[in-house]
Amino acid sequence: MKILVIGSGAREHALVRTLQRDSGVEVSCAPGNAGIAQDAPTYPINATDGPAVVALAKELAADLVVIGPEAPLVAGVSDDLRAAGIPVFGPSSAAAQLEGSKAFAKQVMNDAGVPTARAHLCTTVDQAAAALDDFGPTYVVKDDGLAAGKGVVVTDDRQAALDHAQACIEGRPDGAVVIEEFLDGPEVSLFGVTDGTTVVPLSPAQDFKRVANNDLGPNTGGMGAYTPLPWAPAGLTEEVVAKVLQPTVDEMAERGTPFSGLLYAGLALTSRGTRVIEFNARFGDPETQVVLTRLDSPLSELLFASATGTLASLPELKWKNESVVTVVMAAEGYPESPVTGAVITGLNDVTDATVFHAGTRNNDGDIVVSGGRVLTVTASGADLHEARANAYNGVNHIKFSGEHHRTDIAERAANGEVHVP
Ligand code: AMP
Ligand code: GLY
């Protein structure tokens, strides 16, 4: 099977590597990055340019195209591929609105009876002020559009909350903001692979959203992750499939916009029960790096079955009996204003971990920083202690100017505690 992966992050590097484990699979990637280019042929096209992606898929005679990031999904690249008769892993543009618009996701959840935070959609600053006072602190203010995980402000400072709301409303012609009730409790990322009818859950993971140790500093795309969750309540996955993933997939089908691909539920396990914080329409980054490392079944068969509507006949997934931890190494200034260009050294000295590349570029043989999240260093172990030790041992071999990472990824879980951000 020939598979073309679209994207250029560490998530796509993990997808490429995991697909390459399957026999008879040939993987290429567009546009990729310096690390992916060491493993597979890469093609420098714009991932959101549908006709260019279709042309490349035809040229490569791809049997399956796997779309990694949200931007090409929302832009309708999967629709262009389907129109050309090419099987694609990833939802239509209409279905990707579950991620593209927080207001749309709320409507779908309300119609499907999926538990989520109460929320107000505001298009004026006065409405936003009233919504803030309806819920009181802690305030949660979300840009309605795509913001790569960085459009959300959670704060006790009313003025900061209102300033963010104003920036979202005035930042775009049709700017809008969602203000919602604060959800307490630990967070879980649970991925469901679906073909529009059947849902196959993956191994639950926890992501670390804030830039600094102890969940301090601004939100990022994610600074590290681990799987499985030793503290998770028994039956969590089954509960989330029954109460969240399956009803959402059924609701999307009923609306005539079936969702196929990966439905990512970002959850809060609150004292009043499990609530959805957000949906994403694609694999999470960096959770994918740990989830796919733990997967012990052929990924190509899973993604192809999603693309072709045959998930119901797929054998049950197998998972390795081990823990996996990934640590993100970020560029100076990330997330506000990442500084690019620093030369990365030590990549070849890492032995007990896998280094998935994100923002890297090959500059005449030097691997240099080209984005905010630069590398994700991923390692397995018999338990979280061993997986952490292996991952941080890998991190300690790699150097670049201005590099920063969290040192507390999976620490509390390894010590038998629950991590609540
Ligand atoms: P989102 O982009 O919606 O995933 O939000 C990013 C992060 O903000 C989440 O992972 C949470 O840590 C936090 N967050 C979002 N919504 C809420 C909420 N209603 N209550 C508490 N924290 C939230
Ligand atoms: N790690 C969070 C996300 O992928 O959105």
Tab-separated table of C-alpha atoms in Angstrom, residues 87-394:
chain	number	residue	atom	x	y	z
A	87	PRO	CA	-9.195	7.230	-0.174
A	88	VAL	CA	-8.385	9.752	2.556
A	89	PHE	CA	-8.018	9.573	6.313
A	90	GLY	CA	-9.549	12.791	7.615
A	91	PRO	CA	-12.969	14.439	7.736
A	92	SER	CA	-14.634	16.636	5.134
A	93	SER	CA	-14.392	20.391	5.537
A	94	ALA	CA	-17.998	20.445	6.810
A	95	ALA	CA	-17.275	17.800	9.461
A	96	ALA	CA	-13.974	19.448	10.459
A	97	GLN	CA	-16.044	22.382	11.724
A	98	LEU	CA	-16.221	20.359	14.956
A	99	GLU	CA	-12.710	21.732	15.449
A	100	GLY	CA	-12.874	24.806	13.202
A	101	SER	CA	-15.703	26.475	15.113
A	102	LYS	CA	-16.108	26.134	18.858
A	103	ALA	CA	-19.671	27.474	18.547
A	104	PHE	CA	-20.564	24.740	16.022
A	105	ALA	CA	-19.042	22.081	18.294
A	106	LYS	CA	-21.200	23.337	21.183
A	107	GLN	CA	-24.356	23.087	19.037
A	108	VAL	CA	-23.542	19.538	17.995
A	109	MET	CA	-22.806	18.537	21.596
A	110	ASN	CA	-26.040	20.074	22.821
A	111	ASP	CA	-28.057	18.321	20.093
A	112	ALA	CA	-26.310	14.991	20.767
A	113	GLY	CA	-26.640	15.246	24.553
A	114	VAL	CA	-22.861	15.227	25.035
A	115	PRO	CA	-21.780	16.709	28.397
A	116	THR	CA	-19.743	19.915	28.035
A	117	ALA	CA	-19.237	23.279	29.750
A	118	ARG	CA	-22.143	25.775	29.606
A	119	ALA	CA	-21.169	28.542	27.212
A	120	HIS	CA	-22.168	31.855	25.611
A	121	LEU	CA	-21.185	32.875	22.059
A	122	CYS	CA	-20.408	36.614	22.047
A	123	THR	CA	-19.893	38.971	19.118
A	124	THR	CA	-19.683	42.267	21.057
A	125	VAL	CA	-17.558	43.330	24.007
A	126	ASP	CA	-20.710	44.149	26.031
A	127	GLN	CA	-22.027	40.615	25.538
A	128	ALA	CA	-18.612	39.270	26.566
A	129	ALA	CA	-18.615	41.348	29.768
A	130	ALA	CA	-22.089	40.081	30.674
A	131	ALA	CA	-21.057	36.465	29.971
A	132	LEU	CA	-17.954	36.800	32.189
A	133	ASP	CA	-20.136	38.012	35.050
A	134	ASP	CA	-22.683	35.249	34.468
A	135	PHE	CA	-20.044	32.570	35.146
A	136	GLY	CA	-17.689	34.468	37.491
A	137	PRO	CA	-14.026	33.497	37.978
A	138	THR	CA	-12.163	31.421	36.930
A	139	TYR	CA	-12.833	32.902	33.453
A	140	VAL	CA	-12.493	30.824	30.255
A	141	VAL	CA	-12.363	32.809	26.998
A	142	LYS	CA	-11.935	31.088	23.618
A	143	ASP	CA	-11.445	32.463	20.134
A	144	ASP	CA	-14.241	30.943	18.012
A	145	GLY	CA	-11.894	30.157	15.080
A	146	LEU	CA	-8.775	28.031	14.682
A	147	ALA	CA	-5.897	29.217	16.852
A	148	ALA	CA	-3.616	26.141	17.164
A	149	GLY	CA	-4.398	25.704	20.848
A	150	LYS	CA	-3.333	29.249	21.625
A	151	GLY	CA	-6.669	31.079	21.365
A	152	VAL	CA	-7.769	30.128	24.878
A	153	VAL	CA	-7.218	32.239	27.985
A	154	VAL	CA	-8.012	30.805	31.427
A	155	THR	CA	-7.566	33.432	34.132
A	156	ASP	CA	-8.928	34.856	37.389
A	157	ASP	CA	-8.165	38.380	36.114
A	158	ARG	CA	-11.415	39.835	34.729
A	159	GLN	CA	-9.650	42.589	32.784
A	160	ALA	CA	-7.287	40.084	31.108
A	161	ALA	CA	-10.296	37.925	30.201
A	162	LEU	CA	-12.134	40.914	28.732
A	163	ASP	CA	-9.034	42.082	26.829
A	164	HIS	CA	-8.703	38.653	25.202
A	165	ALA	CA	-12.403	38.627	24.316
A	166	GLN	CA	-12.053	42.049	22.702
A	167	ALA	CA	-8.963	40.947	20.744
A	168	CYS	CA	-10.837	37.898	19.386
A	169	ILE	CA	-13.939	39.895	18.458
A	170	GLU	CA	-12.041	42.724	16.802
A	171	GLY	CA	-9.228	40.611	15.330
A	172	ARG	CA	-11.263	39.365	12.337
A	173	PRO	CA	-14.194	40.698	10.297
A	174	ASP	CA	-16.542	38.008	11.710
A	175	GLY	CA	-14.693	37.697	15.025
A	176	ALA	CA	-16.506	35.923	17.842
A	177	VAL	CA	-15.631	34.544	21.223
A	178	VAL	CA	-16.954	31.672	23.336
A	179	ILE	CA	-17.068	32.313	27.091
A	180	GLU	CA	-17.760	29.292	29.216
A	181	GLU	CA	-17.884	27.867	32.697
A	182	PHE	CA	-14.582	26.706	34.210
A	183	LEU	CA	-14.126	22.934	34.399
A	184	ASP	CA	-11.960	21.587	37.207
A	185	GLY	CA	-10.329	18.158	37.418
A	186	PRO	CA	-7.694	16.224	35.452
A	187	GLU	CA	-7.655	16.429	31.661
A	188	VAL	CA	-7.619	13.453	29.291
A	189	SER	CA	-7.137	13.279	25.529
A	190	LEU	CA	-9.058	10.369	24.051
A	191	PHE	CA	-8.882	9.682	20.308
A	192	GLY	CA	-11.566	7.788	18.421
A	193	VAL	CA	-10.861	6.547	14.901
A	194	THR	CA	-14.137	6.492	12.994
A	195	ASP	CA	-15.485	5.829	9.501
A	196	GLY	CA	-18.639	7.829	10.150
A	197	THR	CA	-20.428	4.908	11.811
A	198	THR	CA	-18.096	2.758	13.934
A	199	VAL	CA	-15.785	4.242	16.602
A	200	VAL	CA	-12.489	2.592	17.624
A	201	PRO	CA	-10.933	4.240	20.712
A	202	LEU	CA	-7.152	4.559	21.107
A	203	SER	CA	-5.064	4.532	24.321
A	204	PRO	CA	-6.008	7.513	26.575
A	205	ALA	CA	-3.273	10.114	27.044
A	206	GLN	CA	-2.595	13.256	29.034
A	207	ASP	CA	-1.160	16.400	27.456
A	208	PHE	CA	0.671	19.242	29.267
A	209	LYS	CA	-0.644	22.475	27.786
A	210	ARG	CA	1.178	25.213	29.681
A	211	VAL	CA	4.690	26.185	28.703
A	212	ALA	CA	6.406	25.855	32.108
A	213	ASN	CA	6.676	23.340	34.968
A	214	ASN	CA	3.750	23.140	37.405
A	215	ASP	CA	1.378	24.316	34.645
A	216	LEU	CA	2.622	27.897	34.736
A	217	GLY	CA	2.813	30.340	31.826
A	218	PRO	CA	0.717	30.599	28.669
A	219	ASN	CA	-1.044	27.767	26.844
A	220	THR	CA	0.866	26.089	24.014
A	221	GLY	CA	0.077	23.387	21.455
A	222	GLY	CA	1.318	20.905	24.097
A	223	MET	CA	4.671	20.458	25.876
A	224	GLY	CA	4.614	16.710	26.555
A	225	ALA	CA	2.352	13.699	26.984
A	226	TYR	CA	2.144	10.162	28.316
A	227	THR	CA	0.011	7.043	27.954
A	228	PRO	CA	-1.631	5.034	29.498
A	229	LEU	CA	-3.053	6.834	32.559
A	230	PRO	CA	-2.472	4.706	35.679
A	231	TRP	CA	-4.899	6.891	37.672
A	232	ALA	CA	-7.784	6.834	35.196
A	233	PRO	CA	-11.071	5.455	36.536
A	234	ALA	CA	-11.911	1.921	35.346
A	235	GLY	CA	-14.154	2.006	32.294
A	236	LEU	CA	-13.206	5.563	31.286
A	237	THR	CA	-12.665	4.689	27.624
A	238	GLU	CA	-15.957	2.781	27.363
A	239	GLU	CA	-17.787	5.665	29.067
A	240	VAL	CA	-16.333	8.243	26.681
A	241	VAL	CA	-17.177	6.141	23.629
A	242	ALA	CA	-20.751	5.664	24.848
A	243	LYS	CA	-21.432	9.217	26.072
A	244	VAL	CA	-19.230	11.368	23.828
A	245	LEU	CA	-17.673	9.832	20.714
A	246	GLN	CA	-20.503	7.600	19.431
A	247	PRO	CA	-23.298	10.170	20.011
A	248	THR	CA	-21.224	12.844	18.247
A	249	VAL	CA	-20.483	10.577	15.270
A	250	ASP	CA	-24.186	9.631	15.090
A	251	GLU	CA	-25.268	13.292	15.293
A	252	MET	CA	-22.875	14.271	12.476
A	253	ALA	CA	-24.229	11.429	10.294
A	254	GLU	CA	-27.815	12.511	11.002
A	255	ARG	CA	-26.967	16.062	9.948
A	256	GLY	CA	-25.771	14.739	6.582
A	257	THR	CA	-22.129	15.624	7.318
A	258	PRO	CA	-20.686	12.294	8.507
A	259	PHE	CA	-17.390	12.570	10.369
A	260	SER	CA	-14.699	10.116	9.307
A	261	GLY	CA	-11.089	10.244	10.440
A	262	LEU	CA	-9.939	11.004	13.954
A	263	LEU	CA	-12.279	12.525	16.508
A	264	TYR	CA	-10.199	13.846	19.394
A	265	ALA	CA	-12.094	14.464	22.635
A	266	GLY	CA	-10.314	16.791	25.069
A	267	LEU	CA	-11.985	15.957	28.382
A	268	ALA	CA	-12.081	17.229	31.945
A	269	LEU	CA	-12.896	14.629	34.604
A	270	THR	CA	-14.774	16.982	36.922
A	271	SER	CA	-16.362	16.262	40.285
A	272	ARG	CA	-19.723	16.391	38.457
A	273	GLY	CA	-18.677	13.899	35.789
A	274	THR	CA	-16.794	13.776	32.496
A	275	ARG	CA	-17.139	16.906	30.337
A	276	VAL	CA	-15.848	17.720	26.842
A	277	ILE	CA	-13.489	20.718	26.807
A	278	GLU	CA	-13.033	20.653	23.050
A	279	PHE	CA	-13.109	18.489	19.949
A	280	ASN	CA	-10.344	18.286	17.402
A	281	ALA	CA	-10.781	16.742	13.977
A	282	ARG	CA	-7.300	15.190	13.790
A	283	PHE	CA	-4.611	13.419	15.784
A	284	GLY	CA	-3.338	15.449	18.760
A	285	ASP	CA	0.245	16.603	18.935
A	286	PRO	CA	2.181	15.506	21.060
A	287	GLU	CA	-0.263	12.795	22.262
A	288	THR	CA	0.011	10.938	18.934
A	289	GLN	CA	3.717	10.349	19.510
A	290	VAL	CA	2.990	8.323	22.681
A	291	VAL	CA	-0.259	6.684	21.521
A	292	LEU	CA	1.243	5.366	18.261
A	293	THR	CA	4.408	4.192	20.032
A	294	ARG	CA	2.212	2.044	22.282
A	295	LEU	CA	0.048	0.722	19.410
A	296	ASP	CA	0.740	-2.937	18.626
A	297	SER	CA	-1.528	-3.330	15.571
A	298	PRO	CA	-0.941	-2.206	11.964
A	299	LEU	CA	-1.741	1.522	11.752
A	300	SER	CA	-2.090	1.372	7.957
A	301	GLU	CA	-4.999	-1.100	8.258
A	302	LEU	CA	-6.726	1.085	10.866
A	303	LEU	CA	-6.484	4.292	8.828
A	304	PHE	CA	-7.413	2.546	5.558
A	305	ALA	CA	-10.495	1.022	7.230
A	306	SER	CA	-11.546	4.498	8.405
A	307	ALA	CA	-11.087	5.872	4.881
A	308	THR	CA	-13.062	3.061	3.246
A	309	GLY	CA	-15.878	2.599	5.780
A	310	THR	CA	-14.822	-0.866	6.955
A	311	LEU	CA	-13.881	-0.318	10.629
A	312	ALA	CA	-16.580	-2.705	11.881
A	313	SER	CA	-14.711	-5.681	10.393
A	314	LEU	CA	-11.272	-4.710	11.742
A	315	PRO	CA	-9.797	-6.992	14.468
A	316	GLU	CA	-9.602	-5.433	17.964
A	317	LEU	CA	-6.549	-3.207	18.439
A	318	LYS	CA	-3.622	-4.472	20.528
A	319	TRP	CA	-1.545	-2.301	22.852
A	320	LYS	CA	1.969	-2.935	24.195
A	321	ASN	CA	2.075	-3.552	27.919
A	322	GLU	CA	4.318	-0.531	28.524
A	323	SER	CA	4.227	3.172	29.317
A	324	VAL	CA	5.314	5.880	26.885
A	325	VAL	CA	6.395	9.470	27.623
A	326	THR	CA	7.203	12.282	25.200
A	327	VAL	CA	8.905	15.590	26.012
A	328	VAL	CA	8.716	18.600	23.682
A	329	MET	CA	11.909	20.609	23.157
A	330	ALA	CA	10.874	24.157	22.218
A	331	ALA	CA	12.579	27.137	20.617
A	332	GLU	CA	13.593	30.251	22.488
A	333	GLY	CA	10.567	32.552	22.813
A	334	TYR	CA	7.925	29.819	22.233
A	335	PRO	CA	4.923	30.223	22.354
A	336	GLU	CA	4.864	34.042	22.010
A	337	SER	CA	7.550	34.610	19.369
A	338	PRO	CA	9.793	31.639	18.603
A	339	VAL	CA	13.334	32.391	17.497
A	340	THR	CA	14.454	30.241	14.547
A	341	GLY	CA	17.848	29.396	13.080
A	342	ALA	CA	19.718	27.783	16.020
A	343	VAL	CA	21.809	24.738	15.063
A	344	ILE	CA	20.756	21.487	16.787
A	345	THR	CA	23.458	19.094	17.977
A	346	GLY	CA	23.511	15.690	19.643
A	347	LEU	CA	20.648	14.140	17.653
A	348	ASN	CA	22.748	11.080	16.824
A	349	ASP	CA	23.746	10.505	20.468
A	350	VAL	CA	20.218	9.576	21.545
A	351	THR	CA	19.929	5.819	22.060
A	352	ASP	CA	16.926	4.792	24.166
A	353	ALA	CA	14.422	7.293	22.761
A	354	THR	CA	12.946	8.237	19.385
A	355	VAL	CA	13.319	11.831	18.277
A	356	PHE	CA	10.351	13.003	16.197
A	357	HIS	CA	11.081	16.273	14.408
A	358	ALA	CA	8.657	19.219	14.321
A	359	GLY	CA	10.117	22.672	13.532
A	360	THR	CA	13.388	21.613	11.899
A	361	ARG	CA	15.015	22.400	8.576
A	362	ASN	CA	18.122	21.132	6.837
A	363	ASN	CA	20.513	24.013	6.247
A	364	ASP	CA	23.436	22.682	4.158
A	365	GLY	CA	23.733	19.567	6.300
A	366	ASP	CA	23.035	21.293	9.639
A	367	ILE	CA	19.672	20.575	11.273
A	368	VAL	CA	18.380	23.970	12.443
A	369	VAL	CA	15.345	25.263	14.342
A	370	SER	CA	12.526	26.426	12.035
A	371	GLY	CA	9.488	26.563	14.352
A	372	GLY	CA	8.230	26.855	17.933
A	373	ARG	CA	8.002	23.212	18.881
A	374	VAL	CA	11.247	21.749	17.558
A	375	LEU	CA	11.536	18.087	18.614
A	376	THR	CA	9.525	15.588	20.636
A	377	VAL	CA	11.674	13.015	22.400
A	378	THR	CA	9.649	9.861	22.958
A	379	ALA	CA	10.525	6.763	24.997
A	380	SER	CA	8.932	3.597	26.362
A	381	GLY	CA	9.492	1.787	29.637
A	382	ALA	CA	8.021	-0.946	31.803
A	383	ASP	CA	6.376	1.862	33.805
A	384	LEU	CA	6.209	5.659	33.694
A	385	HIS	CA	9.370	6.002	35.824
A	386	GLU	CA	11.420	4.082	33.275
A	387	ALA	CA	9.773	5.797	30.285
A	388	ARG	CA	10.489	9.249	31.830
A	389	ALA	CA	14.095	8.330	32.561
A	390	ASN	CA	14.623	7.199	28.957
A	391	ALA	CA	12.900	10.255	27.479
A	392	TYR	CA	14.803	12.785	29.624
A	393	ASN	CA	18.067	10.940	28.995
A	394	GLY	CA	17.404	11.546	25.294
